[in-house]
Amino acid sequence: MTNKYKNWQLDIDEDKIAWLQLDKADSATNIISHEVMDELNDALDEVGGAHVRGLVFCSKKKSGFIYGADVEEFTKLTDPNSAFELIRRGQAVMDRIEMMGCTTVAMIHGFCLGGGLELSLACDYRVAEADSSKLGLPEVKLGIHPGFGGSVRSIQLLGVPTAMDLMLTGRTIDARRAKKIGLINFAVPMRQLKRTAKGVILNPPRVKPLPLWTRLLNNKWARPLLAKYLWRNVEKKASQEQYPAPFALIDLWLKFIDEPTDMLREEALSVARLITGDTAQNLIRVFFLQERMKSSGKLEGYKPRRVHVIGGGVMGGDIAAWCAMQGCQVTVQDRSHESLARVMKRAHKLYKKKLKRPRPIQAAMDRLMPDLHGDGLSRADVVIEAIFEDLEAKQALFRDVESRVSADTLLCTNTSSIPLEEIGEALKEPGRLVGLHFFNPVAMMQLVEIVHGDKTDDEVIQKASAFTHQIKRLPLQVKSSPGFLVNRILMPYLMEAVVLAEEGVPLKAIDKAALKFGMPMGPITLADTVGLDICMHVAENLSQHLGGEVPRRLQELVKAGHLGKKSGQGFYKYDKKGKPQVDSTASSKVDDSVTERLVMRYVNEAMACLREGVIEDPDLLDAGMIFGTGFAPFRGGPMHYVHEQGVVAMRDQIAALEKQFGERFEPDAYWASI
Ligand code: NAI
């Protein structure tokens, strides 16, 4: 045994098997840093000199095998040449693993992502713990693609359709799926993991070659056709200009798969180019913003398990179902059996979609209990109110709730517009009340605004953030003020879209302008999806407090019962499948002035929120708008976008719009302070 490494431990057992354990120093998870790689290179020298029968890579961390590369180091890569050198060094280490003169095995538990999976791919075999393992190549999410030989080796091992699916979507898969597609050789329970790894070395099993048809897809005659198909599929989700990585990956395979040595070199060149580009650097920024939100949800020793949700409507029902899916014991209260039956039915549908297998579905259903009389209140760690948006009803409810819960129960409201201070008036201890503002649909929207009023206790805010993190949502602390943060900024943008429609700009052209900018959905489609009644309610609430008008077209549609997708008609008319019937004669040509007007309303409101202290700082604002509204992630957030474009230039632009369209474009005073 030697302990000369900071991050690795090498042991050689009586069967002459080397066990190389990664235990990254000063870190709860294993990540591949440049230092970890250098040490690995030295350790491979030592293993090579020991003439062993086999080498097993494993992890000493509970959290899993390897989480990926050290993203922090990515931010320091500004020059493509030095990035290329660094990547080539990493590739050389992976090549050495592949060329070891003994059998090599990756013994995986927990996370095995990115560079971690690339290391595993360089081994002869992969064995994984069946329940906890999560494997994937999520590099595209950071604007790059695998760089340590992962693109070459995954295609060689899995065939191009399966490997491309993993790399282009960046999705993670469990051990069961990984076994099915041939990514791992064995999926076994934890207690058998070591024995299996050893067994593989002592008796290396035969591995079936890929089926002929899969191999044929790599043939130079078949490639262009398949590449075209992959390219088109990616194009449906992202543009090459905004997200170049998936396109670069397809191109890499198309041109170089016949020559693995060239492909490795080109892989490194491509990643070096991508990683130093704006998209990757902005997506890395988004990754760190997300980490920052997660860390605001860390509170040692606080582990609420019992949740009681009151109101089983659109929001309450889904919040209850989500909490139960994340392992909480949930009681959900409504006024009738029928409403509760609907909650259970919707929850079952969600679990079938997300959990797939009968056992976990049943376990989640068992954790969700209908509770007509609120019996769960007395034992609840967290109470979430999601009844109608009515101040008196909410106050009456909280008066009752406060008298039935224990002293340390967290009291939360999902109100979207009522000031926390007003609901809190009903409580003996208003400091206990905090807003947990979920977004619709709960299972899709990662962000939860943690809304604090003047009186909310700090400890309550921390607990609410920790609970949110625990149920795998991203907490964002905001001040109780009209629209909070996300709706406040989104609404002027949506209203500008309505004004544009009133002016006669085709709906399709408005939506397309936003899509081209990088929004996930056009504002007209978004308004129809959220529901025009809900949009109008929020817009009215904001105009009451902050001035401005609700466009007439929106009021008319709501009055006519055209509430959007849910009623079959909003701005667009929808067919039975919910597909909008777009006027094919109208022009969808994007006019830059449309984009400009939409974006300017958005960023100007962002400035107002910063000036009023609705949110702590511009970075958190960016995080909120990316995870709450999908603001073009490759642009790094609205405030980052302003800085990239130039504050002065944008301020001049909005001042010009004010002259043309009036006071709704009046530059906020905050522009002058940045
Ligand atoms: P909803 O109308 O779908 O559901 C409200 C439910 O509360 C109904 O099932 C009703 O029977 C039940 N209820 C009313 N009074 C009750 C009481 N005293 N005890 C038990 N159950 C009671 O409403 P929705 O849309 O779910 O909204 C709920 C809250 O969430 C509101 O405060 C709303 O502003 C907020 N919100 C709504 C969003 C949305 O997109 N719908 C998004 C974010 C927040």
XYZ file of C-alpha atoms and ligand atoms in Angstrom:
718
model
C 0.000 0.000 0.000
C 1.234 3.492 -0.756
C -0.155 6.782 0.377
C 2.099 9.139 -1.443
C -0.758 10.718 -3.379
C -2.938 13.541 -2.149
C -6.054 12.389 -3.993
C -5.547 8.703 -4.739
C -4.847 5.633 -2.709
C -3.216 2.596 -4.277
C -3.491 -0.878 -2.722
C -2.365 -4.160 -4.222
C -4.065 -7.249 -2.807
C -2.951 -10.859 -2.443
C -4.310 -11.730 -5.912
C -2.069 -9.079 -7.461
C -5.015 -6.822 -8.176
C -4.407 -3.077 -7.863
C -7.196 -0.991 -6.328
C -6.848 2.660 -7.169
C -9.257 4.685 -5.056
C -10.024 8.308 -5.749
C -10.596 10.439 -2.680
C -10.267 14.050 -3.793
C -8.680 16.074 -1.012
C -10.789 18.800 0.666
C -13.890 17.930 -1.309
C -17.094 16.046 -0.534
C -17.270 14.750 -4.102
C -14.708 13.399 -6.526
C -14.021 15.698 -9.431
C -11.239 15.435 -11.965
C -8.940 18.382 -11.575
C -5.699 18.910 -13.330
C -3.894 17.787 -10.136
C -5.998 14.598 -9.908
C -4.995 13.790 -13.497
C -1.287 14.409 -12.894
C -1.343 12.144 -9.852
C -3.235 9.509 -11.779
C -0.482 9.535 -14.361
C 2.105 8.864 -11.635
C -0.061 6.152 -10.090
C -0.305 4.414 -13.460
C 3.517 4.325 -13.584
C 3.521 2.643 -10.210
C 0.841 0.125 -11.218
C 2.734 -0.588 -14.454
C 5.881 -1.404 -12.471
C 4.056 -3.728 -10.104
C 3.118 -6.292 -12.775
C -0.426 -6.757 -11.516
C -3.176 -8.969 -13.001
C -5.689 -6.233 -13.025
C -6.492 -2.669 -12.003
C -9.760 -1.489 -10.453
C -10.659 2.201 -10.351
C -13.014 3.040 -7.516
C -14.041 5.853 -5.219
C -13.643 6.310 -1.494
C -16.418 8.905 -1.373
C -19.917 8.030 -0.278
C -21.347 10.475 -2.818
C -20.246 8.366 -5.742
C -17.544 7.528 -8.220
C -16.663 10.743 -10.093
C -18.931 13.742 -10.601
C -17.096 15.048 -13.665
C -14.303 17.442 -14.462
C -13.470 20.417 -12.247
C -15.689 23.109 -13.760
C -13.885 25.829 -11.792
C -10.793 25.134 -13.890
C -12.839 25.650 -17.070
C -13.381 29.300 -16.190
C -9.639 29.916 -16.294
C -9.300 28.635 -19.838
C -9.283 31.712 -22.008
C -6.807 30.736 -24.679
C -7.701 27.888 -27.093
C -4.049 26.809 -27.438
C -3.435 26.237 -23.753
C -6.890 24.624 -23.450
C -5.877 22.251 -26.253
C -2.629 21.321 -24.475
C -4.465 20.617 -21.240
C -7.091 18.452 -22.923
C -4.424 16.513 -24.822
C -2.678 15.763 -21.513
C -5.940 14.398 -20.150
C -6.464 12.316 -23.277
C -2.958 10.884 -22.921
C -3.785 9.616 -19.421
C -6.990 7.994 -20.691
C -5.024 6.406 -23.528
C -2.584 4.954 -21.012
C -5.501 3.362 -19.132
C -6.737 1.843 -22.369
C -3.271 0.477 -23.156
C -2.517 -0.956 -19.680
C -1.041 -4.424 -19.964
C -3.599 -5.813 -17.492
C -7.396 -6.023 -17.256
C -8.912 -2.729 -16.147
C -12.272 -2.256 -14.429
C -14.207 0.817 -13.327
C -16.132 -0.014 -10.158
C -18.941 2.525 -10.027
C -21.379 3.641 -7.357
C -23.403 6.869 -7.279
C -22.498 9.573 -9.789
C -20.317 8.663 -12.736
C -20.551 11.655 -15.017
C -18.561 13.508 -17.668
C -14.816 12.951 -17.200
C -15.658 10.172 -14.713
C -17.526 8.218 -17.358
C -14.792 8.968 -19.877
C -12.287 7.362 -17.515
C -14.597 4.349 -17.160
C -14.888 4.103 -20.939
C -11.120 3.792 -21.193
C -11.307 0.668 -18.982
C -11.918 -2.833 -20.336
C -14.997 -3.362 -18.117
C -17.452 -1.347 -16.053
C -19.385 -2.723 -13.086
C -21.886 -0.577 -11.223
C -23.974 -0.643 -8.076
C -27.532 -1.273 -9.237
C -29.549 1.190 -7.154
C -27.563 4.381 -6.746
C -25.538 4.651 -9.951
C -26.179 7.538 -12.328
C -24.154 7.643 -15.496
C -23.958 10.242 -18.225
C -21.997 12.571 -20.460
C -23.662 15.919 -19.639
C -20.972 18.128 -21.244
C -23.397 19.716 -23.765
C -25.133 21.354 -20.841
C -21.931 23.332 -20.301
C -21.590 24.168 -23.974
C -18.931 21.553 -24.784
C -18.794 17.843 -25.619
C -16.654 15.028 -24.159
C -12.972 15.850 -24.511
C -11.050 13.001 -22.883
C -11.757 10.537 -25.684
C -15.351 10.043 -24.567
C -16.866 10.839 -27.945
C -14.692 8.254 -29.712
C -14.963 5.526 -27.078
C -18.696 5.901 -26.426
C -19.420 5.516 -30.138
C -17.113 2.495 -30.371
C -18.766 0.854 -27.379
C -22.434 1.715 -27.854
C -22.812 2.455 -31.534
C -23.587 5.881 -32.871
C -27.364 6.196 -32.215
C -27.097 5.322 -28.522
C -23.858 7.210 -27.895
C -25.109 10.314 -29.693
C -28.343 10.199 -27.740
C -26.363 10.234 -24.481
C -24.009 12.996 -25.593
C -26.478 15.226 -27.435
C -29.089 15.232 -24.691
C -26.615 15.157 -21.795
C -29.100 13.004 -19.890
C -28.084 10.745 -17.009
C -29.234 7.150 -16.868
C -29.454 4.598 -14.084
C -27.562 1.298 -13.856
C -30.470 -0.712 -15.197
C -30.606 1.360 -18.389
C -26.799 1.497 -18.617
C -26.687 -2.308 -18.548
C -29.385 -2.529 -21.189
C -27.554 -0.303 -23.659
C -24.195 -1.968 -22.966
C -22.565 0.953 -21.183
C -21.777 -1.247 -18.169
C -21.122 -4.975 -18.039
C -22.727 -5.724 -14.668
C -25.229 -4.000 -12.373
C -25.102 -5.591 -8.915
C -26.057 -4.811 -5.311
C -23.475 -2.900 -3.246
C -22.491 -5.978 -1.247
C -21.449 -7.779 -4.424
C -19.725 -4.889 -6.136
C -16.151 -5.626 -5.039
C -16.524 -9.328 -5.642
C -17.853 -8.688 -9.136
C -14.994 -6.324 -10.016
C -12.491 -8.903 -8.804
C -14.285 -11.727 -10.619
C -14.114 -9.797 -13.881
C -10.332 -9.569 -13.529
C -9.825 -13.193 -12.516
C -12.152 -14.474 -15.259
C -12.571 -11.766 -17.898
C -15.953 -12.354 -19.542
C -16.388 -12.298 -23.299
C -18.048 -9.138 -24.555
C -20.504 -9.382 -27.415
C -19.577 -7.202 -30.395
C -22.039 -4.537 -31.537
C -24.684 -5.796 -33.961
C -23.660 -5.488 -37.587
C -26.329 -2.915 -38.451
C -25.051 -0.607 -35.698
C -21.505 -0.915 -36.958
C -22.670 -0.220 -40.482
C -23.987 3.178 -39.392
C -20.382 4.281 -38.965
C -19.702 3.427 -42.562
C -18.702 6.436 -44.625
C -21.656 5.927 -46.991
C -24.236 5.781 -44.212
C -22.788 8.590 -42.132
C -23.901 11.675 -44.092
C -27.507 10.534 -44.016
C -27.544 9.824 -40.300
C -25.605 13.018 -39.581
C -28.270 14.991 -41.423
C -30.975 13.342 -39.327
C -29.139 14.047 -36.057
C -28.429 17.611 -37.151
C -32.109 18.262 -37.915
C -33.182 16.875 -34.560
C -30.749 19.094 -32.690
C -31.797 22.087 -34.764
C -35.365 21.659 -33.533
C -34.133 22.427 -30.023
C -31.196 24.777 -30.464
C -29.524 26.911 -33.080
C -25.933 26.309 -34.067
C -25.076 29.940 -33.573
C -26.307 29.930 -29.974
C -25.371 26.367 -28.950
C -22.511 25.180 -31.197
C -21.417 22.111 -29.160
C -23.913 19.455 -30.316
C -23.354 20.448 -33.936
C -19.582 20.292 -33.497
C -19.939 16.778 -32.065
C -21.958 15.507 -35.024
C -19.431 17.045 -37.366
C -16.559 15.427 -35.497
C -18.074 11.981 -35.873
C -19.026 12.536 -39.484
C -15.534 13.541 -40.530
C -13.206 11.524 -38.322
C -14.708 8.306 -36.903
C -12.714 6.215 -39.431
C -9.481 7.427 -37.857
C -9.711 7.271 -34.053
C -6.297 8.901 -33.583
C -7.298 11.882 -35.716
C -10.677 12.001 -34.046
C -9.045 12.309 -30.623
C -6.958 15.223 -31.805
C -9.953 16.894 -33.419
C -12.046 16.233 -30.303
C -9.467 18.158 -28.265
C -9.330 20.979 -30.805
C -13.106 21.237 -30.887
C -13.473 21.294 -27.089
C -10.659 23.846 -26.805
C -12.501 26.108 -29.241
C -15.871 25.621 -27.571
C -14.723 26.031 -24.003
C -13.113 29.382 -24.652
C -16.188 30.651 -26.520
C -18.985 32.823 -25.126
C -21.674 30.133 -25.000
C -19.648 27.705 -22.885
C -18.383 30.447 -20.578
C -21.949 31.706 -20.068
C -23.321 28.209 -19.491
C -20.539 27.605 -16.959
C -21.617 30.836 -15.307
C -25.181 29.472 -15.144
C -23.832 26.259 -13.593
C -22.187 28.260 -10.792
C -25.303 30.383 -10.282
C -27.230 27.164 -9.815
C -24.639 25.938 -7.314
C -24.991 29.243 -5.459
C -28.753 28.792 -5.176
C -28.266 25.233 -3.974
C -25.805 26.334 -1.325
C -28.285 28.913 -0.014
C -30.434 25.861 0.780
C -27.916 24.147 3.033
C -28.763 24.125 6.719
C -26.989 21.595 8.889
C -29.304 19.312 10.850
C -32.618 20.550 9.398
C -34.442 17.645 7.776
C -38.200 18.193 7.613
C -40.030 14.981 6.643
C -43.733 15.635 7.182
C -45.433 18.094 4.873
C -49.051 19.208 5.009
C -50.446 20.977 1.913
C -53.740 22.862 2.104
C -55.602 23.345 -1.179
C -55.468 20.549 -3.720
C -55.951 22.623 -6.861
C -53.580 23.176 -9.758
C -50.705 24.197 -7.520
C -51.371 22.529 -4.160
C -52.062 19.146 -5.734
C -48.860 19.232 -7.733
C -46.776 20.553 -4.836
C -48.044 17.717 -2.625
C -47.323 15.118 -5.323
C -43.842 16.501 -5.902
C -42.942 16.516 -2.185
C -44.060 12.888 -1.831
C -42.010 11.931 -4.893
C -38.968 13.442 -3.160
C -39.437 11.224 -0.128
C -41.557 13.397 2.221
C -44.572 12.032 4.077
C -47.339 14.261 2.740
C -50.905 14.940 3.787
C -52.995 17.005 1.387
C -56.127 18.794 2.484
C -59.011 20.159 0.441
C -62.697 20.775 0.947
C -64.100 17.756 -0.836
C -63.338 14.112 -1.531
C -63.634 14.833 -5.241
C -60.816 17.407 -5.188
C -58.623 15.008 -3.239
C -59.396 12.174 -5.633
C -58.252 14.426 -8.480
C -54.986 15.110 -6.635
C -54.296 11.380 -6.243
C -55.096 10.723 -9.886
C -52.783 13.478 -11.097
C -50.033 12.316 -8.741
C -50.284 8.776 -10.109
C -49.942 10.120 -13.649
C -46.847 12.089 -12.647
C -45.230 9.101 -10.918
C -45.941 6.833 -13.874
C -44.178 9.300 -16.128
C -41.227 10.003 -13.851
C -40.705 6.845 -11.810
C -41.817 4.317 -14.442
C -41.510 1.127 -12.348
C -44.418 -0.154 -10.186
C -42.509 -0.366 -6.900
C -41.297 3.238 -6.674
C -44.692 4.431 -7.984
C -46.477 2.551 -5.216
C -44.013 3.822 -2.590
C -44.604 7.440 -3.662
C -48.387 6.921 -3.663
C -48.115 5.480 -0.138
C -46.377 8.640 1.042
C -49.228 10.859 -0.234
C -52.316 10.847 1.986
C -55.616 12.635 1.323
C -56.616 14.440 4.515
C -60.062 16.042 4.441
C -59.987 17.330 8.019
C -56.391 18.438 8.326
C -55.352 15.690 10.737
C -51.802 15.943 9.410
C -51.420 19.492 10.744
C -50.486 18.544 14.299
C -47.523 16.451 13.143
C -46.372 18.553 10.182
C -42.842 19.962 9.946
C -43.903 22.143 7.027
C -47.349 23.500 6.116
C -47.864 24.869 2.605
C -51.013 26.851 1.917
C -52.211 26.884 -1.714
C -55.890 27.851 -1.552
C -57.617 30.547 -3.629
C -55.864 33.865 -4.023
C -58.059 35.628 -1.447
C -56.663 37.567 1.493
C -59.516 36.930 3.933
C -59.667 33.224 3.152
C -55.927 32.892 3.631
C -55.974 34.865 6.887
C -58.825 32.763 8.293
C -56.985 29.615 7.332
C -53.682 30.652 8.940
C -55.467 31.674 12.152
C -56.748 28.122 12.422
C -53.490 26.527 11.277
C -51.403 28.421 13.854
C -53.525 27.043 16.667
C -53.124 23.452 15.461
C -49.437 23.115 14.589
C -46.417 22.745 16.847
C -44.198 25.698 17.708
C -41.466 24.909 15.192
C -43.638 24.056 12.185
C -42.700 26.090 9.148
C -45.692 28.081 7.847
C -45.585 28.752 4.102
C -47.907 30.345 1.582
C -47.846 29.876 -2.179
C -49.528 33.231 -2.777
C -48.505 34.821 -6.041
C -49.587 38.367 -5.306
C -50.767 39.048 -1.758
C -48.137 40.833 0.377
C -46.853 38.511 3.092
C -47.296 41.209 5.702
C -51.069 41.249 5.068
C -51.518 37.484 5.393
C -49.213 37.568 8.439
C -51.545 39.991 10.274
C -53.703 36.988 11.106
C -50.887 35.266 12.981
C -49.879 35.694 16.605
C -46.292 35.298 15.417
C -46.103 36.820 11.907
C -42.351 36.124 11.804
C -43.183 32.455 11.213
C -44.757 33.092 7.815
C -42.722 32.724 4.633
C -43.678 32.557 0.957
C -42.821 29.449 -1.036
C -43.732 30.617 -4.508
C -43.705 27.588 -6.809
C -44.191 27.951 -10.547
C -46.587 26.087 -12.772
C -46.052 23.254 -13.744
C -44.374 22.335 -10.459
C -42.677 19.188 -11.794
C -40.983 21.149 -14.573
C -40.095 24.485 -13.049
C -36.986 24.243 -10.921
C -37.196 27.625 -9.243
C -39.036 28.438 -6.007
C -39.073 32.019 -4.771
C -38.575 32.173 -1.010
C -40.556 35.290 -0.247
C -39.830 37.182 2.946
C -41.876 40.008 4.394
C -40.586 42.722 6.751
C -41.308 40.528 9.717
C -40.189 37.095 8.474
C -37.540 35.641 10.823
C -34.137 34.950 9.290
C -34.193 31.416 10.599
C -37.541 30.828 8.888
C -36.082 32.031 5.560
C -33.128 29.658 5.970
C -35.402 26.754 6.819
C -37.677 27.444 3.860
C -34.628 27.530 1.561
C -33.321 24.279 3.055
C -36.684 22.571 2.614
C -36.808 23.740 -1.019
C -33.327 22.367 -1.647
C -34.312 19.119 0.022
C -37.198 18.605 -2.412
C -34.769 19.228 -5.305
C -35.915 22.695 -6.267
C -33.770 25.832 -6.443
C -34.465 28.384 -3.703
C -34.218 32.088 -4.520
C -34.717 34.532 -1.680
C -36.764 37.586 -2.692
C -38.509 40.457 -0.940
C -42.302 40.492 -0.665
C -43.236 43.139 -3.205
C -45.714 43.121 -6.097
C -45.057 40.207 -8.470
C -41.984 39.244 -6.405
C -39.103 38.906 -8.870
C -39.965 36.561 -11.717
C -43.525 37.659 -12.553
C -42.589 41.288 -12.041
C -39.901 41.135 -14.733
C -41.759 38.788 -17.031
C -44.986 40.758 -17.137
C -43.810 43.969 -18.906
C -42.215 41.731 -21.541
C -45.474 39.815 -22.035
C -47.475 43.039 -22.102
C -45.174 44.490 -24.755
C -45.890 41.391 -26.834
C -49.623 42.095 -26.474
C -49.104 45.742 -27.506
C -47.177 44.553 -30.559
C -50.071 42.235 -31.420
C -52.488 45.149 -31.029
C -50.349 47.116 -33.458
C -50.848 44.362 -35.992
C -47.499 42.569 -35.814
C -48.295 38.911 -36.670
C -48.354 36.675 -33.566
C -45.959 34.270 -35.198
C -43.447 37.039 -35.843
C -43.571 38.150 -32.195
C -42.986 34.616 -30.948
C -40.236 34.051 -33.458
C -38.407 37.210 -32.398
C -38.186 35.898 -28.823
C -37.201 32.398 -29.944
C -34.466 33.810 -32.115
C -33.157 35.763 -29.147
C -32.949 32.433 -27.295
C -36.102 32.287 -25.164
C -37.504 28.764 -24.825
C -40.994 29.856 -25.889
C -42.424 32.951 -27.564
C -44.292 35.426 -25.303
C -47.641 34.950 -27.040
C -47.457 31.169 -26.680
C -46.253 31.607 -23.109
C -49.221 33.835 -22.211
C -51.621 31.297 -23.753
C -49.927 28.477 -21.847
C -49.932 30.231 -18.467
C -53.573 31.249 -19.015
C -54.709 34.721 -20.029
C -56.842 35.072 -16.877
C -53.781 34.464 -14.721
C -51.705 36.872 -16.838
C -54.376 39.520 -16.518
C -54.626 39.018 -12.764
C -50.875 39.468 -12.343
C -50.785 42.405 -14.773
C -53.640 44.154 -12.937
C -51.974 43.608 -9.608
C -48.722 45.075 -10.912
C -50.363 48.056 -12.589
C -52.260 48.820 -9.356
C -49.002 48.998 -7.432
C -46.532 50.194 -10.032
C -48.616 52.032 -12.611
C -48.886 51.176 -16.295
C -51.848 49.828 -18.192
C -53.160 46.391 -18.984
C -53.461 46.209 -22.799
C -57.041 46.243 -24.083
C -56.569 43.163 -26.264
C -55.792 41.037 -23.202
C -58.866 42.292 -21.339
C -61.092 41.618 -24.331
C -59.861 38.067 -24.777
C -60.413 37.237 -21.113
C -63.870 38.823 -21.214
C -64.753 36.644 -24.197
C -63.683 33.544 -22.262
C -60.614 33.011 -24.426
C -58.272 32.049 -21.625
C -55.520 30.430 -23.680
C -54.647 26.812 -24.271
C -56.880 25.533 -21.476
C -60.039 26.972 -23.110
C -59.062 26.083 -26.685
C -58.487 29.684 -27.637
C -56.373 32.582 -26.472
C -54.265 34.624 -28.836
C -54.003 31.467 -30.913
C -56.766 28.941 -31.580
C -55.860 25.404 -30.495
C -56.874 22.085 -31.980
C -57.969 19.105 -29.874
C -54.381 18.035 -29.339
C -53.473 21.490 -28.032
C -51.558 22.497 -31.171
C -51.893 26.168 -32.129
C -53.428 26.889 -35.520
C -51.049 29.432 -36.881
C -52.103 31.773 -39.672
C -49.904 30.544 -42.500
C -50.503 33.642 -44.600
C -49.092 35.994 -41.944
C -45.437 36.906 -42.168
C -43.113 35.442 -39.559
C -40.167 37.545 -40.612
C -38.336 38.736 -37.532
C -38.030 42.464 -37.238
C -35.161 43.463 -34.919
C -37.214 46.310 -33.467
C -39.687 43.706 -32.111
C -36.900 41.868 -30.305
C -35.519 45.152 -29.049
C -38.828 46.260 -27.556
C -39.430 42.913 -25.849
C -35.948 42.657 -24.388
C -35.787 46.279 -23.288
C -38.961 46.027 -21.221
C -37.513 42.918 -19.619
C -34.129 44.351 -18.671
C -35.525 47.704 -17.612
C -37.783 45.969 -15.082
C -34.780 43.934 -13.923
C -33.038 47.237 -13.147
C -36.059 48.411 -11.136
C -35.989 45.207 -9.056
C -32.314 45.689 -8.243
C -32.885 49.331 -7.291
C -35.722 48.340 -4.958
C -33.745 45.498 -3.422
C -36.277 42.828 -4.452
C -33.261 40.568 -4.905
C -29.842 40.682 -3.303
C -27.629 41.120 -6.355
C -27.496 40.999 -10.186
C -26.103 37.447 -10.276
C -29.028 36.076 -8.308
C -31.392 38.035 -10.528
C -29.838 36.348 -13.547
C -30.198 32.956 -11.884
C -33.851 33.603 -11.059
C -34.732 34.679 -14.572
C -32.921 31.774 -16.211
C -34.441 29.119 -13.968
C -37.815 30.850 -13.550
C -38.462 31.942 -17.145
C -35.806 30.220 -19.240
C -34.127 33.504 -20.195
C -31.630 32.492 -22.924
C -29.091 30.537 -20.808
C -26.311 30.937 -23.374
C -26.486 34.683 -22.732
C -25.750 34.166 -19.027
C -28.800 36.065 -17.701
C -30.378 39.489 -18.379
C -27.917 41.534 -16.330
C -24.945 39.711 -17.765
C -26.383 40.359 -21.212
C -26.589 44.103 -20.489
C -22.939 44.157 -19.473
C -21.889 42.163 -22.529
C -23.771 44.518 -24.840
C -22.502 47.611 -23.044
C -24.475 49.456 -20.374
C -24.194 52.856 -22.032
C -25.220 51.618 -25.459
C -28.260 49.846 -24.065
C -29.256 52.778 -21.937
C -29.153 55.000 -25.018
C -31.247 52.451 -26.864
C -33.970 52.443 -24.208
C -33.928 56.232 -24.014
C -34.577 56.305 -27.773
C -37.494 53.896 -27.323
C -38.910 56.170 -24.631
C -38.952 59.054 -27.121
C -40.768 56.896 -29.647
C -43.225 54.952 -27.460
C -43.564 56.900 -24.235
C -43.024 56.383 -20.560
C -43.267 52.602 -20.388
C -39.698 52.700 -21.753
C -38.464 55.330 -19.301
C -34.982 54.140 -18.277
C -34.958 53.091 -14.635
C -32.709 55.147 -12.355
C -30.626 52.020 -11.690
C -29.071 52.248 -15.190
C -27.096 55.246 -14.015
C -25.591 53.343 -11.084
C -23.993 50.487 -13.015
P -57.054 26.456 -7.606
O -58.289 27.238 -7.699
O -56.692 25.516 -8.698
O -57.043 25.605 -6.258
C -57.413 26.084 -5.018
C -57.863 24.875 -4.200
O -57.958 25.264 -2.847
C -59.231 24.318 -4.612
O -59.111 22.932 -4.855
C -60.114 24.604 -3.409
O -61.109 23.632 -3.220
C -59.103 24.619 -2.291
N -59.509 25.384 -1.126
C -60.014 26.633 -1.077
N -60.222 26.998 0.200
C -59.833 25.973 0.975
C -59.787 25.737 2.369
N -60.188 26.661 3.227
N -59.328 24.557 2.805
C -58.904 23.610 1.949
N -58.921 23.779 0.621
C -59.369 24.946 0.137
O -55.887 27.522 -7.374
P -54.348 27.446 -7.770
O -54.182 27.923 -9.141
O -53.824 26.130 -7.384
O -53.719 28.563 -6.831
C -53.501 28.340 -5.463
C -52.546 29.388 -4.941
O -51.320 29.304 -5.666
C -53.015 30.812 -5.123
O -52.597 31.555 -4.014
C -52.310 31.284 -6.385
O -52.125 32.660 -6.435
C -50.995 30.565 -6.242
N -50.257 30.328 -7.472
C -50.900 29.901 -8.606
C -50.174 29.661 -9.762
C -50.854 29.167 -11.000
O -50.220 29.175 -12.065
N -52.070 28.702 -10.926
C -48.693 29.849 -9.810
C -48.126 30.223 -8.542
C -48.901 30.464 -7.433
